[in-house]
Short mmCIF file of C-alpha atoms in Angstrom, two decimals:
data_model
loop_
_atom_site.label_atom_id
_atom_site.label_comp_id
_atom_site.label_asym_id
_atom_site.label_seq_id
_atom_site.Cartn_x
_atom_site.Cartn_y
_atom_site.Cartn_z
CA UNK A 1 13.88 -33.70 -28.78
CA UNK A 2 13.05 -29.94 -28.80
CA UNK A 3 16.39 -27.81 -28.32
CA UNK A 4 16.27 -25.06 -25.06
CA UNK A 5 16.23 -21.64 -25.75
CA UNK A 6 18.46 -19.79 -23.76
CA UNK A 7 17.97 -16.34 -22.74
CA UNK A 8 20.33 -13.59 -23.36
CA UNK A 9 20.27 -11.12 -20.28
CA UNK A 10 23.52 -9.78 -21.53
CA UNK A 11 23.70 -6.18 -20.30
CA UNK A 12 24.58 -3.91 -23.01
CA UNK A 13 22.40 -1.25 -22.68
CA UNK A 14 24.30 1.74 -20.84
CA UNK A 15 23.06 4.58 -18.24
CA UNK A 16 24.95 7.41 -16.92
CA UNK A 17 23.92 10.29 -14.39
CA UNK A 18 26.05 13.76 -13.16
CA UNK A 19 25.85 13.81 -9.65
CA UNK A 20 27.26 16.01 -6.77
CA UNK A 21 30.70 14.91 -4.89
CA UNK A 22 28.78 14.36 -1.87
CA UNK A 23 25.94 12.34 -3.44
CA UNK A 24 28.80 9.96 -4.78
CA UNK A 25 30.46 9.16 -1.80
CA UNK A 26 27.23 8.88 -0.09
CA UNK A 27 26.23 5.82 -2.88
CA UNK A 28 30.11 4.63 -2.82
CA UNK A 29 29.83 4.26 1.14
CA UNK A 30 26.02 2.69 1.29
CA UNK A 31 27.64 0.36 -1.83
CA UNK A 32 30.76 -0.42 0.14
CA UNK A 33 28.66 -1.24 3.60
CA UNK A 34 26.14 -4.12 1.30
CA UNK A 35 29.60 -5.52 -0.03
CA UNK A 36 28.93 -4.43 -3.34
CA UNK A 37 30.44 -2.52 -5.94
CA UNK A 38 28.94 1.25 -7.07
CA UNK A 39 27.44 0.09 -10.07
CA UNK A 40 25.74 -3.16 -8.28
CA UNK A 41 24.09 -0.85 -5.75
CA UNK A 42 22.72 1.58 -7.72
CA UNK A 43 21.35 -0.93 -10.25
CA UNK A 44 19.78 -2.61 -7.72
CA UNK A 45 17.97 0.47 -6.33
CA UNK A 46 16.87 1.69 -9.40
CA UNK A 47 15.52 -1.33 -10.09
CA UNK A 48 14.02 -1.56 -6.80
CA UNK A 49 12.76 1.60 -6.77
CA UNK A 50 11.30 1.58 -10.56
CA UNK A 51 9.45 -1.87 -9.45
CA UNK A 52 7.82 -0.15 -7.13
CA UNK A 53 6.83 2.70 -8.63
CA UNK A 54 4.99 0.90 -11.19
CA UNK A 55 3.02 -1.17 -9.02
CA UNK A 56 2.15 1.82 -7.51
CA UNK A 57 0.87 3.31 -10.80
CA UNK A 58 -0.55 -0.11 -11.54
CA UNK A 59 -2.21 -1.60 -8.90
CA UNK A 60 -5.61 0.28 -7.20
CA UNK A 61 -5.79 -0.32 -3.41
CA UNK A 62 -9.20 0.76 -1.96
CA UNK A 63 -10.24 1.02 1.36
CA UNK A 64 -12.96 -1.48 3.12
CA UNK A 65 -15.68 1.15 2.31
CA UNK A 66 -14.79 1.32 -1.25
CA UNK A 67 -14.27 -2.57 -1.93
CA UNK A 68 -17.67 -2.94 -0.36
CA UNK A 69 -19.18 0.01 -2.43
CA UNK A 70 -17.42 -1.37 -5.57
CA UNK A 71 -18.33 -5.12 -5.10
CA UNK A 72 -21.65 -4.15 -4.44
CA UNK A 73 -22.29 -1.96 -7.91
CA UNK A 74 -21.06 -5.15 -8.88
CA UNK A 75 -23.37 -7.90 -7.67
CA UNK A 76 -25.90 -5.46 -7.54
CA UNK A 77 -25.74 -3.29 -10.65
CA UNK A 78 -28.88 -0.46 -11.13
CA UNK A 79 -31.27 -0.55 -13.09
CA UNK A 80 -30.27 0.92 -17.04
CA UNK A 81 -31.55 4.05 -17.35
CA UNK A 82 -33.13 5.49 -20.50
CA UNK A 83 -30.42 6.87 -22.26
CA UNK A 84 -28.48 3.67 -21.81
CA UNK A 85 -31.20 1.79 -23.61
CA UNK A 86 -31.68 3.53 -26.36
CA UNK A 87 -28.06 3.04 -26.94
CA UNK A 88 -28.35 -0.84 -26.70
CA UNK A 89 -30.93 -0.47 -29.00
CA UNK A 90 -29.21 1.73 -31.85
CA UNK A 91 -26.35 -0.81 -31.13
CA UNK A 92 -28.66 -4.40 -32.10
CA UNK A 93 -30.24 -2.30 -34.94
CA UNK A 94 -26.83 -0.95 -36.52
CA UNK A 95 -25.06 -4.19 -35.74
CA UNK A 96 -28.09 -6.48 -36.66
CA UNK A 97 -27.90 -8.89 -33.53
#
């Protein structure tokens, strides 16, 4: 019977930020009104925050005009042009396919 591997999410990696007086009791107050502690609050919205941020980066939304112009080059490609032949054809004879 295969053995389970268990994941180690121990935290041991350590961050640490200068920050103004007021900026601190403005995160100490937010954390204290969620019920959590400092450090549990502004994991969480760094985490939150970084999530986010890379979806943004990651992730290309385009508007109704654009998905049909883009699914459209795609059903309906044009024609290759010259230059783009020539180039398939140096490919086949330098790769011999």
């Amino acid at each position: 019977m295969p053995m389970k591997t268990i994941e180690n999410n121990s935290k041991t990696a350590r961050l640490e930020a200068r920050v103004t007086a007021e900026e601190k009791k403005l995160f100490q107050h937010a954390a204290a009104l969620q019920g959590r502690s400092l450090t549990e609050f502004l994991v969480s919205c760094a985490h939150d925050v970084a999530r986010k941020t890379v979806r943004e980066h990651e992730i290309m939304e385009l508007s109704a005009k654009d998905r049909k112009a883009f699914v459209s080059s795609l059903l309906k490609p044009p024609a290759p042009g010259r230059r783009l032949k020539k180039a398939a054809r140096r490919y086949k004879d330098t790769m011999w396919i």
